[in-house]
Coordinates of C-alpha atoms and ligand atoms in Angstrom, one line a residue:
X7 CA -10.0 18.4 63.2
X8 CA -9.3 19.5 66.8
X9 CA -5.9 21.0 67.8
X10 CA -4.5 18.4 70.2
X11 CA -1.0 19.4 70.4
X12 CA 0.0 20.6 74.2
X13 CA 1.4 24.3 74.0
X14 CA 3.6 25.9 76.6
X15 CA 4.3 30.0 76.6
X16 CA 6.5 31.6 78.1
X17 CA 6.4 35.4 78.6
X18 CA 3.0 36.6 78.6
X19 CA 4.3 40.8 77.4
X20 CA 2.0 42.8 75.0
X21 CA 3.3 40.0 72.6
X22 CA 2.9 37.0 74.6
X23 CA -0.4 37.6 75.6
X24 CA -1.6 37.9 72.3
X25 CA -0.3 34.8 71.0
X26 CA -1.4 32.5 73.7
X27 CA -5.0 34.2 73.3
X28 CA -4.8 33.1 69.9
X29 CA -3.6 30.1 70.5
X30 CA -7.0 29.2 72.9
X31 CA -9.1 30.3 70.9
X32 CA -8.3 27.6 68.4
X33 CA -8.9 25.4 71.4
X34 CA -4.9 24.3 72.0
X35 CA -4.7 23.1 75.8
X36 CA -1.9 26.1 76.5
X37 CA 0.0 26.6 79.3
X38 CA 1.4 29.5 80.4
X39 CA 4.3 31.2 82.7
X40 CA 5.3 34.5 82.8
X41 CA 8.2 35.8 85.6
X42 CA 5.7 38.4 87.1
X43 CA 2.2 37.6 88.6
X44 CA -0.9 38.5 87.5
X45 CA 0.1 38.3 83.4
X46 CA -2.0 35.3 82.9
X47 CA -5.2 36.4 84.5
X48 CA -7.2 37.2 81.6
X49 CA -5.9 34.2 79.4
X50 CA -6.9 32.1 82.9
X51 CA -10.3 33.1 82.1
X52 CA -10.0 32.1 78.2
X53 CA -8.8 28.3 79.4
X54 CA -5.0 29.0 79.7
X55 CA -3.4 27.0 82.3
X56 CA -0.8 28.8 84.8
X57 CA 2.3 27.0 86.2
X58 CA 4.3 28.4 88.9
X59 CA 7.5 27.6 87.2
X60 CA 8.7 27.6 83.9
X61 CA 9.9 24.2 84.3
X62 CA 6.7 23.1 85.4
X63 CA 5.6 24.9 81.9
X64 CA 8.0 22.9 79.5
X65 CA 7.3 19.8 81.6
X66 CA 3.1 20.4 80.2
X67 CA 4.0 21.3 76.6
X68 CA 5.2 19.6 73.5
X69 CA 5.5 22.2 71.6
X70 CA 7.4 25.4 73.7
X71 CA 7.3 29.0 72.9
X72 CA 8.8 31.4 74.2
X73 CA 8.4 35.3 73.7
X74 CA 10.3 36.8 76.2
X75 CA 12.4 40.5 76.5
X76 CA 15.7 39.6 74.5
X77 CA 18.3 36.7 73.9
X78 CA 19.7 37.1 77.1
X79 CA 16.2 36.5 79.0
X80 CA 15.7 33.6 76.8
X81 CA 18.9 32.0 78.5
X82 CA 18.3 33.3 81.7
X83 CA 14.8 31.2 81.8
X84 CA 15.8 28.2 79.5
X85 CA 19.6 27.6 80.4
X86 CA 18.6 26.0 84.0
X87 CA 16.1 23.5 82.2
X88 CA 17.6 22.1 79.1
X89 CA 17.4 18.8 80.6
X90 CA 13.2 19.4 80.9
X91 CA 13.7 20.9 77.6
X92 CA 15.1 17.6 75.5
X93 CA 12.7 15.5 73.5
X94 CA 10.8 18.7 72.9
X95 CA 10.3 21.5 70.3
X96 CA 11.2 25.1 71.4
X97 CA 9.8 27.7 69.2
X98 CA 11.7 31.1 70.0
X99 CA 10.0 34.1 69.1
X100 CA 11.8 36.3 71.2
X101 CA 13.2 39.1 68.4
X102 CA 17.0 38.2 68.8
X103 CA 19.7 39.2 65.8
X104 CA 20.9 36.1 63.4
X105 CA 23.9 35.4 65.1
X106 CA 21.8 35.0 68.5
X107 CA 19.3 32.6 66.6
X108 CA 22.0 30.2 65.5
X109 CA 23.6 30.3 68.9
X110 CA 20.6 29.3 70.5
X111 CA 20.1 26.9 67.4
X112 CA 23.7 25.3 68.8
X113 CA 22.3 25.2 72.6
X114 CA 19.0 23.7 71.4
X115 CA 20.9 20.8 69.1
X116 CA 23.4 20.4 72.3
X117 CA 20.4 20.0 74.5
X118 CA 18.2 17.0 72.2
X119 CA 15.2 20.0 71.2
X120 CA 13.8 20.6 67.9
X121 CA 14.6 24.7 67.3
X122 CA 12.5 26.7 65.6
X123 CA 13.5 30.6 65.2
X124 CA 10.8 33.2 64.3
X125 CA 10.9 37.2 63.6
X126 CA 6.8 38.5 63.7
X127 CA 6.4 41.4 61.4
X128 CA 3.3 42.9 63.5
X129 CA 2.2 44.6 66.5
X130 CA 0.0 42.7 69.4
X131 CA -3.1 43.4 68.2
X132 CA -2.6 42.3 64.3
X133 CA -2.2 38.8 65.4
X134 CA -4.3 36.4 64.0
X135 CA -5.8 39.6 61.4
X136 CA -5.4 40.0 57.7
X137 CA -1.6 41.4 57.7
X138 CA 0.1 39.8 60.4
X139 CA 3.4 37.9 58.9
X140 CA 6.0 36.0 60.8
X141 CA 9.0 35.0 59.5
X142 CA 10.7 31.5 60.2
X143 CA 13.9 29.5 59.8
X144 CA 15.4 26.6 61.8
X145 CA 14.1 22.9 61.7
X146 CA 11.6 22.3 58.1
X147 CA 10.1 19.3 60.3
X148 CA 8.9 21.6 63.0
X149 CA 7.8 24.2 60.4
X150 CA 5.8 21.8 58.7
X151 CA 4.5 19.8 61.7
X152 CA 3.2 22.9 63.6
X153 CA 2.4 25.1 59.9
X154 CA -1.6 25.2 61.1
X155 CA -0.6 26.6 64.1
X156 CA 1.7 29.2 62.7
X157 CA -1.3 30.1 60.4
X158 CA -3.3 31.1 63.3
X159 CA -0.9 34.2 64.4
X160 CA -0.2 35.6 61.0
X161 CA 0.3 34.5 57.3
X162 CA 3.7 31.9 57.5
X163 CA 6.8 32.2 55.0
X164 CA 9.9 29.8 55.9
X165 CA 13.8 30.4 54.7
X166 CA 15.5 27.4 55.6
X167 CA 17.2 25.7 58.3
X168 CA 19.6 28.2 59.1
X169 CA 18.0 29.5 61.9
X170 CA 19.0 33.1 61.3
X171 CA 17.6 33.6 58.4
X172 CA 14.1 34.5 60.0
X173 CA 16.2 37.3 61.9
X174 CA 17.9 38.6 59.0
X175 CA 14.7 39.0 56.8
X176 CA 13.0 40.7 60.1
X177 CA 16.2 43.1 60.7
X178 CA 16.6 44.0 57.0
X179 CA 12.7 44.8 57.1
X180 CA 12.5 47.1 60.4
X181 CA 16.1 48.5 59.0
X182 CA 13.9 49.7 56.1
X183 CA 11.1 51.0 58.2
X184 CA 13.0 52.9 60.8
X185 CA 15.0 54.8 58.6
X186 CA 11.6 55.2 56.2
X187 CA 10.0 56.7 59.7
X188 CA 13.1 59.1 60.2
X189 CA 12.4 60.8 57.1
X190 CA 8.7 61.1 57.5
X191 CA 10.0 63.1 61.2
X192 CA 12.1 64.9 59.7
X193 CA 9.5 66.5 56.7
X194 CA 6.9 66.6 59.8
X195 CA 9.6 68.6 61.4
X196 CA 10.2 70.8 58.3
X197 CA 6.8 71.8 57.9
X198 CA 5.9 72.6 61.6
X199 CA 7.4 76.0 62.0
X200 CA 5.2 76.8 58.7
X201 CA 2.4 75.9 61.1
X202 CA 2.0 72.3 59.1
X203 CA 0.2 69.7 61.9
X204 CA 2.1 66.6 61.9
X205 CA -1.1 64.9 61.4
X206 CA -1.7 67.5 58.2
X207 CA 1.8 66.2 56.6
X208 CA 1.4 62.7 57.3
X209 CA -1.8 62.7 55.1
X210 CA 0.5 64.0 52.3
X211 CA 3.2 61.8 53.3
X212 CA 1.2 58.4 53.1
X213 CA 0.0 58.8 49.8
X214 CA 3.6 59.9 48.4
X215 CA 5.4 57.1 50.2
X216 CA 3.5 54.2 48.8
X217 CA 4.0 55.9 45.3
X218 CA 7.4 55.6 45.6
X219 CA 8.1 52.1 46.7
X220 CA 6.9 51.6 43.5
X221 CA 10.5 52.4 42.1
X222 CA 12.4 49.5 45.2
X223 CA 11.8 46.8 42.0
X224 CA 13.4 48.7 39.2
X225 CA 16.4 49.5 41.9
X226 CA 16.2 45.9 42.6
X227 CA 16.6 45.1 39.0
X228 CA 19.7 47.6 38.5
X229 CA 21.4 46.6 41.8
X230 CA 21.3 42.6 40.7
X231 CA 22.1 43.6 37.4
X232 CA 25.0 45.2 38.7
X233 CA 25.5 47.9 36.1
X234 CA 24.4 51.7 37.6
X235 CA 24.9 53.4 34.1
X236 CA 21.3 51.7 32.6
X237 CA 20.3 54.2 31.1
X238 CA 16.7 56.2 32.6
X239 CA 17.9 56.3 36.1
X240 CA 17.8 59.7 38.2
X241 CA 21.6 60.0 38.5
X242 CA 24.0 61.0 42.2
X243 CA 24.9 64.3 40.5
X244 CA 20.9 65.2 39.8
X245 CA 20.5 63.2 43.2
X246 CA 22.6 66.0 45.3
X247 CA 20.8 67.0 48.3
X248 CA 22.9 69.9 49.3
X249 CA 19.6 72.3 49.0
X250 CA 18.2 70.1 51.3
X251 CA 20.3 70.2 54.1
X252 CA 20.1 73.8 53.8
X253 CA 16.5 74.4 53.9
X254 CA 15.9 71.9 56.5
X255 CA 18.4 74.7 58.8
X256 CA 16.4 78.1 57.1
X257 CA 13.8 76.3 59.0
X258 CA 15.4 76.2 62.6
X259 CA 15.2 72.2 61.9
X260 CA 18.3 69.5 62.3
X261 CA 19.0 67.8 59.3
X262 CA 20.8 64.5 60.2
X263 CA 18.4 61.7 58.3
X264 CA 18.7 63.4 55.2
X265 CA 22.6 64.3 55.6
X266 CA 22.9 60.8 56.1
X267 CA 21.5 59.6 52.9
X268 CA 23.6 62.9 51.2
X269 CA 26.7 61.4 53.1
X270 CA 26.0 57.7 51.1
X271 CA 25.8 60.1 48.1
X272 CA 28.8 62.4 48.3
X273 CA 31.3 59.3 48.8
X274 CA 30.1 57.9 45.0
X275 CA 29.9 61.5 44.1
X276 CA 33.9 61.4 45.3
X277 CA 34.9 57.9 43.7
X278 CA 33.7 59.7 40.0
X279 CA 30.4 57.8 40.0
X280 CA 28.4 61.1 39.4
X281 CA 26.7 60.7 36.5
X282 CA 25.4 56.7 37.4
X283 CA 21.7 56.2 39.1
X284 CA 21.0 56.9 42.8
X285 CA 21.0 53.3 43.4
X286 CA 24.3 53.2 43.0
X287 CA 24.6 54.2 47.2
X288 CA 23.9 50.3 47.9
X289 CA 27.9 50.3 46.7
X290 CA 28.8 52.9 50.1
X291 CA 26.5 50.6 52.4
X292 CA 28.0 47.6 51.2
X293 CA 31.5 49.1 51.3
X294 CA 31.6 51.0 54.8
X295 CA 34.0 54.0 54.8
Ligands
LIG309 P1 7.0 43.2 76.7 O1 8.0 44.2 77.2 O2 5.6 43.6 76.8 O3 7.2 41.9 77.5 C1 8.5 41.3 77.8 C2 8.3 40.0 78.4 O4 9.6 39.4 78.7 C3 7.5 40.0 79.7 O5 6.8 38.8 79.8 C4 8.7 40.0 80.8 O6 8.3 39.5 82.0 C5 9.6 39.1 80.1 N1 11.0 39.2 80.6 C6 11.9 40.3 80.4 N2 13.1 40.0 81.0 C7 12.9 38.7 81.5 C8 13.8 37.9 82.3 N3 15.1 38.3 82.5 N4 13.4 36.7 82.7 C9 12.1 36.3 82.4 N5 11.2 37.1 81.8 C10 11.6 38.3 81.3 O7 7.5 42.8 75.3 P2 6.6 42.2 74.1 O8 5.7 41.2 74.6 O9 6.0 43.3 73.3 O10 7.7 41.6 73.2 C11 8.3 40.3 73.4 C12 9.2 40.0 72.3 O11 8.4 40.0 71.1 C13 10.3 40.9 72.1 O12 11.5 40.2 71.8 C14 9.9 41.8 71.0 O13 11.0 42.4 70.3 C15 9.1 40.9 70.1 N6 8.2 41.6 69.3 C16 7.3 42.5 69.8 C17 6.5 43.3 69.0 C18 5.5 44.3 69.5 O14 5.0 45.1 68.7 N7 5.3 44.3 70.8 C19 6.6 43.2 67.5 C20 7.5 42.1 67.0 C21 8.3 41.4 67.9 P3 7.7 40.5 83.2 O15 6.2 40.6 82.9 O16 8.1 39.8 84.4 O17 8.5 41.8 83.0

């Protein structure tokens, strides 16, 4: 069957661009705008269409995405046309936090448009490859009207109609990451006065790092369970990383990711929790001192 529904992008970034070439390849009459020149040139050559405005861009699509900076750029292009805007469906891609996606919900449902939120979990050049994932929440009957061409940027998982759901999976995943990248900087930075490349650890750290998110389900299992003295855990008081801090300062390094996660420790540590498993530090996230 051949894609007929009329698709309008705004912000044509790293991001954008990649979309929208996606998007014409599966033949989708796509128009685009982006607030500097010159952005759409190479999708001009793949069939994109260019409108001087983006008002003139909502006016050509059904369907309307926009991948733009950050919440506020999203207001600063779409606030002046909400009355172009009604009737239609806006898809925002833009990564915004939850509460941002269900304002914008709110000033979608003021405005008449269907609202769509999305979070992609991948870089530019993963979408429409094995991998890609984006995360959406917001209207089910835009989800599942548009669902094939979702599929064409990455593999498609929905939460519901809260619209910042999407967000919150996407901020609780890149939370993970960052602080999982921290860590791997600050062993790369261990190692380097030892003469260690950072491309030597990192074919240590890989392997050991997958290994270990093996143990996230059996935490998972203890933190639903809710009881932290199940028997077989590593506990906080085998868990102290004291020793670490230190070496991490024999070596002329700074020590701050790992001192944060021994900070989490030492206030379970304090409230006599000592001998219960290390996933027992969810309780001083949860709790903030
Ligand atoms: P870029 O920095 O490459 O592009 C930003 C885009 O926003 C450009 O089109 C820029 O226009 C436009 N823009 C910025 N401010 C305004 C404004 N005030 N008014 C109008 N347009 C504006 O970013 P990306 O394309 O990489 O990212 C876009 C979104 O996608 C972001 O929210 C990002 O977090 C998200 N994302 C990106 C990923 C990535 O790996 N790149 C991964 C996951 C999500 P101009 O060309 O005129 O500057």
């Amino acid at each position: 069957m051949t894609p007929v529904t009329p698709v309008t992008l705004l912000g044509l970034g790293a991001m954008g661009a990649a979309l929208a070439e996606a998007l014409l390849k599966a033949g989708h009459a796509t128009t685009v705008w982006n607030r500097s020149p010159g952005k759409a040139d190479a999708l001009v050559a793949q069939g994109a269409t260019v409108a001087a405005t983006p008002g003139d861009a909502i006016r050509a699509g059904e369907l309307v995405i926009v991948c733009l900076f950050d919440h506020a750029s999203v207001h600063e292009v779409l606030d002046p046309l909400a009355p172009d805007l009604a009737g239609r469906t806006l898809l925002n891609l833009t990564t915004t936090k939850p509460e941002q996606a269900r304002e914008l919900a709110v000033w979608a449902a003021e405005a008449g448009v269907a609202y769509l939120d999305g979070g992609i979990m991948a870089v530019p050049g993963m979408i429409g490859q094995p991998g890609a994932s984006i995360l959406y929440s917001g209207s089910a009957e835009v989800f599942g009207e548009h669902r094939a061409l979702l599929d064409l940027w990455a593999s498609s998982t929905y939460f519901g109609e809260d619209a910042g759901l999407a967000s919150l999976y996407d901020f609780a995943l890149l939370s993970a990451m960052y602080v999982m990248f921290a860590g791997f900087m600050h062993g790369a930075a261990m190692v380097a006065p030892a003469g260690v490349s950072a491309r030597e650890f990192a074919s240590m750290a890989a392997p050991w790092l997958t290994a270990m998110t093996g143990g996230f389900d059996g935490f998972g299992e203890v933190i639903d369970g809710g009881d932290y003295t199940v028997p077989g855990q590593q506990s906080l008081e085998f868990s102290n990383l004291g020793l670490f801090i230190e070496a991490s300062a024999e070596q002329g390094v700074g020590a701050e990711p790992i001192a944060m996660v021994q900070r989490l420790i030492q206030r379970q540590l304090d409230a006599g929790h000592g001998g219960e498993g290390f996933a027992r530090i969810i309780e001083s996230i949860k709790h903030p001192a």
